[in-house]
PDB file of C-alpha atoms and ligand atoms in Angstrom:
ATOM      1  CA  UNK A1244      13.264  -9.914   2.978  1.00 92.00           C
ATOM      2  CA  UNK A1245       9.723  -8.105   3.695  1.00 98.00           C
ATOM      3  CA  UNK A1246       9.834  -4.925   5.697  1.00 97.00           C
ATOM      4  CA  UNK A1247       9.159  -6.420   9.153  1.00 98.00           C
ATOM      5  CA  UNK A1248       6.631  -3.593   9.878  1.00 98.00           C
ATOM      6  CA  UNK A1249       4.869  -4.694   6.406  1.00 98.00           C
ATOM      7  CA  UNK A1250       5.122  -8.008   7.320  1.00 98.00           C
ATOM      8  CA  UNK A1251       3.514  -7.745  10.575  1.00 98.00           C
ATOM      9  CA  UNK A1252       0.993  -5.282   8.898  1.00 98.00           C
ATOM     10  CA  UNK A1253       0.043  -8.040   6.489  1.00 98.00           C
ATOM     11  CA  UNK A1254      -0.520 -11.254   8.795  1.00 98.00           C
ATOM     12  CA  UNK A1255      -2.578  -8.973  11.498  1.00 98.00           C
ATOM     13  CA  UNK A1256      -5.137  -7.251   8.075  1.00 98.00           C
ATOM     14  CA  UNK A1257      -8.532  -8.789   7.770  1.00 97.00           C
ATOM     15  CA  UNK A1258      -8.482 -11.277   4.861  1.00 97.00           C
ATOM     16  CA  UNK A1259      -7.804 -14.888   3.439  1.00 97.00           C
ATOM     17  CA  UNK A1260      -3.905 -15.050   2.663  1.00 98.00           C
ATOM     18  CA  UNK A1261      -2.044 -17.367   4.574  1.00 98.00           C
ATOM     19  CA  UNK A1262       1.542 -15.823   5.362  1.00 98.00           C
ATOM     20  CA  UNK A1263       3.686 -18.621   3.299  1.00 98.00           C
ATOM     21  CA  UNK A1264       1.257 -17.817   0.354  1.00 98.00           C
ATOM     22  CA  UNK A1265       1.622 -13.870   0.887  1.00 98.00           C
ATOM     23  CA  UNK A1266       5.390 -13.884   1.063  1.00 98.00           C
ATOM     24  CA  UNK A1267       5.292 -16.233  -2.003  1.00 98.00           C
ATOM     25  CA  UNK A1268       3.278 -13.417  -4.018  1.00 99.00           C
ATOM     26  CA  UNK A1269       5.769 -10.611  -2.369  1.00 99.00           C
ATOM     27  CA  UNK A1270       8.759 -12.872  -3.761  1.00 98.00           C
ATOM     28  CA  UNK A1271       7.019 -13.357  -7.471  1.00 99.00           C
ATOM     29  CA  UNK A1272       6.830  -9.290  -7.183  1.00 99.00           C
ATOM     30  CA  UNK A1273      10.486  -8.668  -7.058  1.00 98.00           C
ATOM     31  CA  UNK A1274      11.003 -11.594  -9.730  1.00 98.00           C
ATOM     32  CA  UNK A1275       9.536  -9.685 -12.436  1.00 98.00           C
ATOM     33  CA  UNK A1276      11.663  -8.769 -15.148  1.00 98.00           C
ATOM     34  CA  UNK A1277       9.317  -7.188 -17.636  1.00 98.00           C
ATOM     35  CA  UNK A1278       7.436  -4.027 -18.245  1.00 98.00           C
ATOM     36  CA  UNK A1279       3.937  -2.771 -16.710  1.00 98.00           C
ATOM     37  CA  UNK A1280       1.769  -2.479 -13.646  1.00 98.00           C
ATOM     38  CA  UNK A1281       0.402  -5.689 -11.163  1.00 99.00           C
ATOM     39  CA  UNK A1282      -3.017  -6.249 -11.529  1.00 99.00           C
ATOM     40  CA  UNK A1283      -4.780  -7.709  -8.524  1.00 99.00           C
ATOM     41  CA  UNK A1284      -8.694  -9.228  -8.859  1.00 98.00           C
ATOM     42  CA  UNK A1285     -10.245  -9.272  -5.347  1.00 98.00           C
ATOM     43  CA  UNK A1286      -8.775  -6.731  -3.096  1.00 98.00           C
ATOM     44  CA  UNK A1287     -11.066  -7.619  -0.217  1.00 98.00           C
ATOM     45  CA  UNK A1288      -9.401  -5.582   2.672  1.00 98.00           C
ATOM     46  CA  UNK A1289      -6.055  -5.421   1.044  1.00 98.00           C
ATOM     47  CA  UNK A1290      -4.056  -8.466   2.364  1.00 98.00           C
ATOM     48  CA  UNK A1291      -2.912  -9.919  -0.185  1.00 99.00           C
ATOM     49  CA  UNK A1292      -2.030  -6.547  -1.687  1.00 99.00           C
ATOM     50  CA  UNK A1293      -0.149  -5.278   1.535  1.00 99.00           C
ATOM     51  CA  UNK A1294       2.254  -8.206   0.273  1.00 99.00           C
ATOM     52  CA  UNK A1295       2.335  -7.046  -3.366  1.00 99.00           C
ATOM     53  CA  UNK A1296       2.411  -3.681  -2.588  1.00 99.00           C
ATOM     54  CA  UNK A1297       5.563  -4.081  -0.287  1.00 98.00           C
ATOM     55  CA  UNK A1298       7.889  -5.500  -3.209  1.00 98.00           C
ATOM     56  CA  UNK A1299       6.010  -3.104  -5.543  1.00 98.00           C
ATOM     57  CA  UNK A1300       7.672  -0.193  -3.368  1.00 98.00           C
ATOM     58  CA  UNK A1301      10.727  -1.656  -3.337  1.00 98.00           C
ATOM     59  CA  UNK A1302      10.999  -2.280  -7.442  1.00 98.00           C
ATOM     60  CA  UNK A1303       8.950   1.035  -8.150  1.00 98.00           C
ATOM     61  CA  UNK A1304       6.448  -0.985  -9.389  1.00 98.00           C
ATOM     62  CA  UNK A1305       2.641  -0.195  -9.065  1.00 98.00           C
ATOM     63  CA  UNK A1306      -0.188  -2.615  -8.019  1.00 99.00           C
ATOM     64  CA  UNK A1307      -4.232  -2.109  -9.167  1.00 99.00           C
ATOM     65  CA  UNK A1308      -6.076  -3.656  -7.235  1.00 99.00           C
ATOM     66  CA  UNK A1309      -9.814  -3.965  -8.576  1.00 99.00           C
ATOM     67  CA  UNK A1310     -12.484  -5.270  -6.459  1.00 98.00           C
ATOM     68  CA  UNK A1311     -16.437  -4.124  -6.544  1.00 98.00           C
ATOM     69  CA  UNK A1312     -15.586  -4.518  -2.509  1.00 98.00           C
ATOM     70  CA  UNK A1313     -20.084  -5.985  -2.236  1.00 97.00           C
ATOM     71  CA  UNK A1314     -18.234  -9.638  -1.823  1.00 96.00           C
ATOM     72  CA  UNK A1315     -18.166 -12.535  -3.313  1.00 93.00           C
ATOM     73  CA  UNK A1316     -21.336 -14.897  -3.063  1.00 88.00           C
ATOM     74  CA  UNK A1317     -19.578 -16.981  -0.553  1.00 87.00           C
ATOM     75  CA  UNK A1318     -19.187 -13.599   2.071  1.00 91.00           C
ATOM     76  CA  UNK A1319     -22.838 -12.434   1.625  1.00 91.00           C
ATOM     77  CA  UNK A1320     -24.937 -13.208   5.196  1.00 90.00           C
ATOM     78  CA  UNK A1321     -25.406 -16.781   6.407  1.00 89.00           C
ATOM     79  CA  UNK A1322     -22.177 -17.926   4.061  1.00 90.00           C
ATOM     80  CA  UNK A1323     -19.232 -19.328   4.938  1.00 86.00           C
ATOM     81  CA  UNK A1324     -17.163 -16.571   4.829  1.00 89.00           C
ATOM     82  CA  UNK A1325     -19.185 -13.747   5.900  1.00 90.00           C
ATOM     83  CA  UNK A1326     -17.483 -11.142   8.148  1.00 92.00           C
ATOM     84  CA  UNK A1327     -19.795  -8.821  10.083  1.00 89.00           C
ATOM     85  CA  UNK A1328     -17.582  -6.367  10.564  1.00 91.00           C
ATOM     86  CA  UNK A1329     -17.361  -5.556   6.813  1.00 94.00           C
ATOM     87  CA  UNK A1330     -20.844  -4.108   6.405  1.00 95.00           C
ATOM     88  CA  UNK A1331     -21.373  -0.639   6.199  1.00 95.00           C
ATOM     89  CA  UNK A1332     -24.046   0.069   9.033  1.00 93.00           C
ATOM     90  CA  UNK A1333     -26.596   2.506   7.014  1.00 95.00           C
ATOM     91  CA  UNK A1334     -27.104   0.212   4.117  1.00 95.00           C
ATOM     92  CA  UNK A1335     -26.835  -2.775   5.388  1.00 93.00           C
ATOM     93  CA  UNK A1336     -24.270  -3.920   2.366  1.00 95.00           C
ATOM     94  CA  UNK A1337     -20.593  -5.310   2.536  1.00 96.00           C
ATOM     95  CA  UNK A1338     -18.412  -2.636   2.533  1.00 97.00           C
ATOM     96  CA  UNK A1339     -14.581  -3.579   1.819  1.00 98.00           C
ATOM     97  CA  UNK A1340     -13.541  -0.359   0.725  1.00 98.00           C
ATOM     98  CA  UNK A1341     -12.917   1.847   4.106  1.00 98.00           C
ATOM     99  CA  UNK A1342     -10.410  -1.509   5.580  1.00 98.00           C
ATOM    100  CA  UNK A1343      -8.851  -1.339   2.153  1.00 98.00           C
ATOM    101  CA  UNK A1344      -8.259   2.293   2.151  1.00 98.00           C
ATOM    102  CA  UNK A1345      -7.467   2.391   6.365  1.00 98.00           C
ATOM    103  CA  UNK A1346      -4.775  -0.473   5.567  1.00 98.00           C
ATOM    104  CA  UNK A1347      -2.823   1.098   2.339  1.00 98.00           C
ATOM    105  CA  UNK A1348      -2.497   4.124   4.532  1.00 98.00           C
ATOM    106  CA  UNK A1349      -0.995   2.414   7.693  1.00 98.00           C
ATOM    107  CA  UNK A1350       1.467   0.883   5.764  1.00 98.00           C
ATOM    108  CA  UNK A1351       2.264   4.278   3.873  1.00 98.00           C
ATOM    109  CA  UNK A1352       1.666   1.802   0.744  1.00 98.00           C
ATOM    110  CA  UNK A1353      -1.009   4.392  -0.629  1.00 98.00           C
ATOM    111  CA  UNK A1354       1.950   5.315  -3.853  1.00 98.00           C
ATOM    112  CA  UNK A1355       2.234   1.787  -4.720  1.00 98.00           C
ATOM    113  CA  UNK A1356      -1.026  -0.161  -4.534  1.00 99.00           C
ATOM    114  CA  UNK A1357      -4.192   1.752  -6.308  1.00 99.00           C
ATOM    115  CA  UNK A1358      -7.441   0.647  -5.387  1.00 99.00           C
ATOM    116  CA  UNK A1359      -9.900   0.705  -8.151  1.00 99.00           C
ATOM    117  CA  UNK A1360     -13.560   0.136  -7.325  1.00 98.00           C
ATOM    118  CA  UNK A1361     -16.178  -1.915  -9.714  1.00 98.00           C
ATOM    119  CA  UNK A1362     -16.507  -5.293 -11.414  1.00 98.00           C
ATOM    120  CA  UNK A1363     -13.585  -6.823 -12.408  1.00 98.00           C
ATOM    121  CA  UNK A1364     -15.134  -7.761 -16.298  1.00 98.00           C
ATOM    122  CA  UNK A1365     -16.047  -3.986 -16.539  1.00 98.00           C
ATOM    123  CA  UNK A1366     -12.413  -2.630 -15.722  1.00 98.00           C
ATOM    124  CA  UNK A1367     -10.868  -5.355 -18.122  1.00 98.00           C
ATOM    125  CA  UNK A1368     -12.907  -4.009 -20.852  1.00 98.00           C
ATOM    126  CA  UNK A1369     -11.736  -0.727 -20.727  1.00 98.00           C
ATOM    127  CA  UNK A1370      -7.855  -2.208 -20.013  1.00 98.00           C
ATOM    128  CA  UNK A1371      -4.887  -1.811 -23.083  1.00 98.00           C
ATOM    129  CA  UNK A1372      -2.228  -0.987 -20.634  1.00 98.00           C
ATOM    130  CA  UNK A1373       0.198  -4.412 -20.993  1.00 98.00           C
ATOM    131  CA  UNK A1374       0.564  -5.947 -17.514  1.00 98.00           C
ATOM    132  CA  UNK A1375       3.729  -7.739 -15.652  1.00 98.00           C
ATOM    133  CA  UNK A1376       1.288  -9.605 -13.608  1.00 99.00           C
ATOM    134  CA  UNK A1377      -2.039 -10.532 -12.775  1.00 99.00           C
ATOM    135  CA  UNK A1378      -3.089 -12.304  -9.537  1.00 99.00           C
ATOM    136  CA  UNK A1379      -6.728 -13.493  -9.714  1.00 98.00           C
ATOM    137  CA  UNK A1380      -8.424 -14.094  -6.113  1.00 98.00           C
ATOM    138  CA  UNK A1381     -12.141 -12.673  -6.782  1.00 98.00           C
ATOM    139  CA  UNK A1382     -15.352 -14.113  -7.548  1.00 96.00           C
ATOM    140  CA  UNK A1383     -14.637 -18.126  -7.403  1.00 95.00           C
ATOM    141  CA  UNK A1384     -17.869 -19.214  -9.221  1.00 95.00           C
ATOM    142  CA  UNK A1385     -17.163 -20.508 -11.997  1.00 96.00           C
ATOM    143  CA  UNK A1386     -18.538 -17.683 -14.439  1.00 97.00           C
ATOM    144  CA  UNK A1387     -16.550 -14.992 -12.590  1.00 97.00           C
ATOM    145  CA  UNK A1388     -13.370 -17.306 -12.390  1.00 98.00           C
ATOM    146  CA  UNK A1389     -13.416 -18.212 -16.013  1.00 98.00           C
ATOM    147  CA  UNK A1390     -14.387 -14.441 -17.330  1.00 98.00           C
ATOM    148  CA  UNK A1391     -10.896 -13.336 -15.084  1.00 98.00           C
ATOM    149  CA  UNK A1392      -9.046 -15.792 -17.084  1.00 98.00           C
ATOM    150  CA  UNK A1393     -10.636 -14.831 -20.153  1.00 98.00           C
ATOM    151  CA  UNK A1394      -9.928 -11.418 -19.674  1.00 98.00           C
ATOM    152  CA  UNK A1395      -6.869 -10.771 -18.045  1.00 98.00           C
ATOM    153  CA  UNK A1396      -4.211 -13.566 -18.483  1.00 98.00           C
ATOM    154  CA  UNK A1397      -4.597 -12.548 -22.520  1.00 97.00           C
ATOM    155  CA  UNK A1398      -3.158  -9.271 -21.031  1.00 98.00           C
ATOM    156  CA  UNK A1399       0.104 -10.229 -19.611  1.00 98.00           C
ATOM    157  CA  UNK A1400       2.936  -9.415 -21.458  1.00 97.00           C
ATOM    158  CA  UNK A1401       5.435 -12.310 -22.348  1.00 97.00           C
ATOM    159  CA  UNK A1402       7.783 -13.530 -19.804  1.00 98.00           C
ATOM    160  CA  UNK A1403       4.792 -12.344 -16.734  1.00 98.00           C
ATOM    161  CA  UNK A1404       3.208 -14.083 -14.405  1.00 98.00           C
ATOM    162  CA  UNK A1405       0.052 -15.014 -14.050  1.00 98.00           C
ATOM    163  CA  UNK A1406      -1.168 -16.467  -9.879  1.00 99.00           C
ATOM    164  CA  UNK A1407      -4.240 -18.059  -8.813  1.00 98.00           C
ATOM    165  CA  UNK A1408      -5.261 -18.415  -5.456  1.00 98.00           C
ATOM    166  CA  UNK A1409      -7.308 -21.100  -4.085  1.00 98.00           C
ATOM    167  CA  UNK A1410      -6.488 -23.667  -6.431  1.00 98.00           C
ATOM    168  CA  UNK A1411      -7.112 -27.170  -5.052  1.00 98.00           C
ATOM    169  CA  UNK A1412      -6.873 -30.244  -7.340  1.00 96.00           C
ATOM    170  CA  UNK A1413      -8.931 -32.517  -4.990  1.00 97.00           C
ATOM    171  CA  UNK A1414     -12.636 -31.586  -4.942  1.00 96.00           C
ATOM    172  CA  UNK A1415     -12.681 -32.149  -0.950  1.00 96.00           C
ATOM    173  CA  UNK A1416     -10.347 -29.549  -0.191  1.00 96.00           C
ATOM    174  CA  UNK A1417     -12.221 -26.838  -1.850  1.00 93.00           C
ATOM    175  CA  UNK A1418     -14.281 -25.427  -5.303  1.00 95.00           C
ATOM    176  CA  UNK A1419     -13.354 -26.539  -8.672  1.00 97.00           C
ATOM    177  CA  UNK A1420     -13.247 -23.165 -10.800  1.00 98.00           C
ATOM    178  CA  UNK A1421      -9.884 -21.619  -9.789  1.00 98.00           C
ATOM    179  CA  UNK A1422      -8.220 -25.065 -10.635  1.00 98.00           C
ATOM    180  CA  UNK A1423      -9.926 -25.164 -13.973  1.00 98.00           C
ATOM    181  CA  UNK A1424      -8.488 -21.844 -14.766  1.00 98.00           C
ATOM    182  CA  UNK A1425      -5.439 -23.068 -13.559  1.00 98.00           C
ATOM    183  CA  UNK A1426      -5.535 -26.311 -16.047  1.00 98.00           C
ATOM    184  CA  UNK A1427      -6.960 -23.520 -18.423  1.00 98.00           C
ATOM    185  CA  UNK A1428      -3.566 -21.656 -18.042  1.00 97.00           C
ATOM    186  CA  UNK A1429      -1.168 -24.721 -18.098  1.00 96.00           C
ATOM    187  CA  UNK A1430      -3.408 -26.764 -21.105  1.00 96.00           C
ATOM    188  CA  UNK A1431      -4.469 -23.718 -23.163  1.00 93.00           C
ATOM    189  CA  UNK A1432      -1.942 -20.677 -22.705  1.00 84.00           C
ATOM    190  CA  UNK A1433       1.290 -20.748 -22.997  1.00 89.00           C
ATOM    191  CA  UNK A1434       1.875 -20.676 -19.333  1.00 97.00           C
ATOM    192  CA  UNK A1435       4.148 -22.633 -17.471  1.00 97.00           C
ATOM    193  CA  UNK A1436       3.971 -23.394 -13.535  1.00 97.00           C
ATOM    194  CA  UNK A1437       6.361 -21.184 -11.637  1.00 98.00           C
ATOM    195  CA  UNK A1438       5.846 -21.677  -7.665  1.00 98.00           C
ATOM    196  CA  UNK A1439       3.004 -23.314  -5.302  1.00 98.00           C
ATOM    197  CA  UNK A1440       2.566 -22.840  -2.174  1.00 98.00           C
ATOM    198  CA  UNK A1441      -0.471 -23.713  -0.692  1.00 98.00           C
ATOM    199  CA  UNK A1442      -3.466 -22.834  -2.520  1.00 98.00           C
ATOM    200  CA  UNK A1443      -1.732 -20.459  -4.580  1.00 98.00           C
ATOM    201  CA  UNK A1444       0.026 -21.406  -7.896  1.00 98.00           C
ATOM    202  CA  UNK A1445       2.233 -18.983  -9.692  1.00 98.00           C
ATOM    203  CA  UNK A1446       2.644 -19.351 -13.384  1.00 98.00           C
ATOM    204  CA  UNK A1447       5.114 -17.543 -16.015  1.00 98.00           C
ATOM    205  CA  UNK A1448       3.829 -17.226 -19.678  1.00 97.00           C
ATOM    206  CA  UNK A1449       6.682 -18.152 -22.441  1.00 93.00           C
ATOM    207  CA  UNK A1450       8.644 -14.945 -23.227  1.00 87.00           C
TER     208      UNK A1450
HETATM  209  N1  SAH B1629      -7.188 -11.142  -1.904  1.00 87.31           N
HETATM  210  C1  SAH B1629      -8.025 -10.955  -0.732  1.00 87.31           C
HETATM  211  C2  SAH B1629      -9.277 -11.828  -0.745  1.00 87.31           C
HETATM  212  C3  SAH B1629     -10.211 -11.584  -1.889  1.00 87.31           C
HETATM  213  S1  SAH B1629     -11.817 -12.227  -1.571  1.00 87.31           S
HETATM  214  C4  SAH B1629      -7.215 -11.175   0.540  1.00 87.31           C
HETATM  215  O1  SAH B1629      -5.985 -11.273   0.471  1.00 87.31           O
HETATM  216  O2  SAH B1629      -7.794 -11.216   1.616  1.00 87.31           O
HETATM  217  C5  SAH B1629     -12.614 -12.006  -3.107  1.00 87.31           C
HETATM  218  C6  SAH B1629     -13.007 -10.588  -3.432  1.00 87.31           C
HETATM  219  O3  SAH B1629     -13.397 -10.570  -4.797  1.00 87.31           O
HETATM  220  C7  SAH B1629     -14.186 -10.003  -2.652  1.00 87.31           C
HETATM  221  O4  SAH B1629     -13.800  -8.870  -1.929  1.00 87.31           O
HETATM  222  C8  SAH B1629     -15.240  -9.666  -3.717  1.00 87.31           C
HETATM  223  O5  SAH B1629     -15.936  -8.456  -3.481  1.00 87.31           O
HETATM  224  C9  SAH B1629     -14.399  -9.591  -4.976  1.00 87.31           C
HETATM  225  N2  SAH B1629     -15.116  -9.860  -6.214  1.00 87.31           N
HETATM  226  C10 SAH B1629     -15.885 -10.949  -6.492  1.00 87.31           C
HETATM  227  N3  SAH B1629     -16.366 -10.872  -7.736  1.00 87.31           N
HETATM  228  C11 SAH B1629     -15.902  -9.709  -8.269  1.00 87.31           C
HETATM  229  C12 SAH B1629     -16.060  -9.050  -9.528  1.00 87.31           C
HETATM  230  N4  SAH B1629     -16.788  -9.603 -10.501  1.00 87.31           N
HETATM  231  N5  SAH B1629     -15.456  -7.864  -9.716  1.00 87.31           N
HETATM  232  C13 SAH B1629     -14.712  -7.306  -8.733  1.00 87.31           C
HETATM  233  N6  SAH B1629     -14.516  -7.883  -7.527  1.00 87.31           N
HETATM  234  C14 SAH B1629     -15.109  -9.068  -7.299  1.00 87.31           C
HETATM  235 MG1   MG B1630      -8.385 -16.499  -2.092  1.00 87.31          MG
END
């Protein structure tokens, strides 16, 4: 069971996780059974994370969560998605980075989740470290969707998991990229499908 502080801490935090999904991903957390850190693409203000981060603490486990924190196409002004809220006043730019940082240290979660700034393909480059799991929720074009396949599922070590959010087989309920990745995963890697709930689709590559 989640913390009930975390819990509450999570469903109240600015962001696009949808509590059955979030508890899924805090449940996947504590499932892990091999070595290395969580990776997290698309921090945003730390939702999803706040769930990661909770079973993280509780397994000693650490979470990175990478994010450029300008937003996605989708959030810039006049888009879907845009939040007002998230834009830093003197520049006029989105701004995650001060809700991420305000929410890891509310939930004291600041020793398990670490927030690193920039884009996603950048980090990866620089990334040996072997990883337990990688959620990808960033960029949902499909170059950035495909490129956080590309580069980070090839990272997990065997018997990890690998979850995609947003992931909607009919076209009407949302963008194709995150389910190609996910037929990517499933078709190409040796991946097999774990848990879905909602959106979100856990897989676990063949240890
Ligand atoms: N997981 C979050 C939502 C993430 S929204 C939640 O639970 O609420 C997607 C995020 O991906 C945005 O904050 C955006 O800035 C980030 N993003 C998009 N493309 C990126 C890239 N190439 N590198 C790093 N972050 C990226
Ligand atoms: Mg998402």
């Amino acid at each position: 069971m989640m913390r009930t502080d975390l819990e509450r801490a999570a469903r109240s935090a600015r962001g696009f996780m949808p509590h059955d999904e979030g508890l899924c991903l805090y449940q996947t957390v504590l499932e892990i059974t091999v070595q290395g850190p969580i990776v997290e693409v698309g921090s945003y203000c730390g939702k999803s994370a706040i769930y990661m981060g909770a079973a993280a603490a509780e397994t000693g486990s650490v979470v990175f969560t990478i994010d450029h924190h300008r937003g996605s196409e989708e959030m810039q002004e006049g888009w879907e998605h845009h939040d007002g809220e998230v834009v830093n006043r003197d520049t006029g730019r989105i701004d995650s980075l001060p809700a991420l940082r305000r929410n890891l240290e509310e939930t004291g979660l600041e020793g398990s989740v670490v927030p690193i700034v920039g884009d996603s393909r950048l980090v990866a480059s620089h990334w040996e470290t072997p990883i337990s799991m990688v959620f990808i929720d960033g960029g949902h074009g499909p170059i950035p969707a495909h490129a956080d396949y590309d580069d980070w599922a090839s990272k997990i070590t065997p018997g990890g998991f690998l979850a995609i959010h947003d992931v909607f087989p009919d076209p009407a309920d949302g963008g194709r990229p995150p389910y190609e990745i996910f037929l990517r995963a499933v078709n190409e890697g040796d991946f097999e499908e774990h848990a879905a709930v909602g959106s979100l689709r856990v897989l676990r590559s063949s240890p």
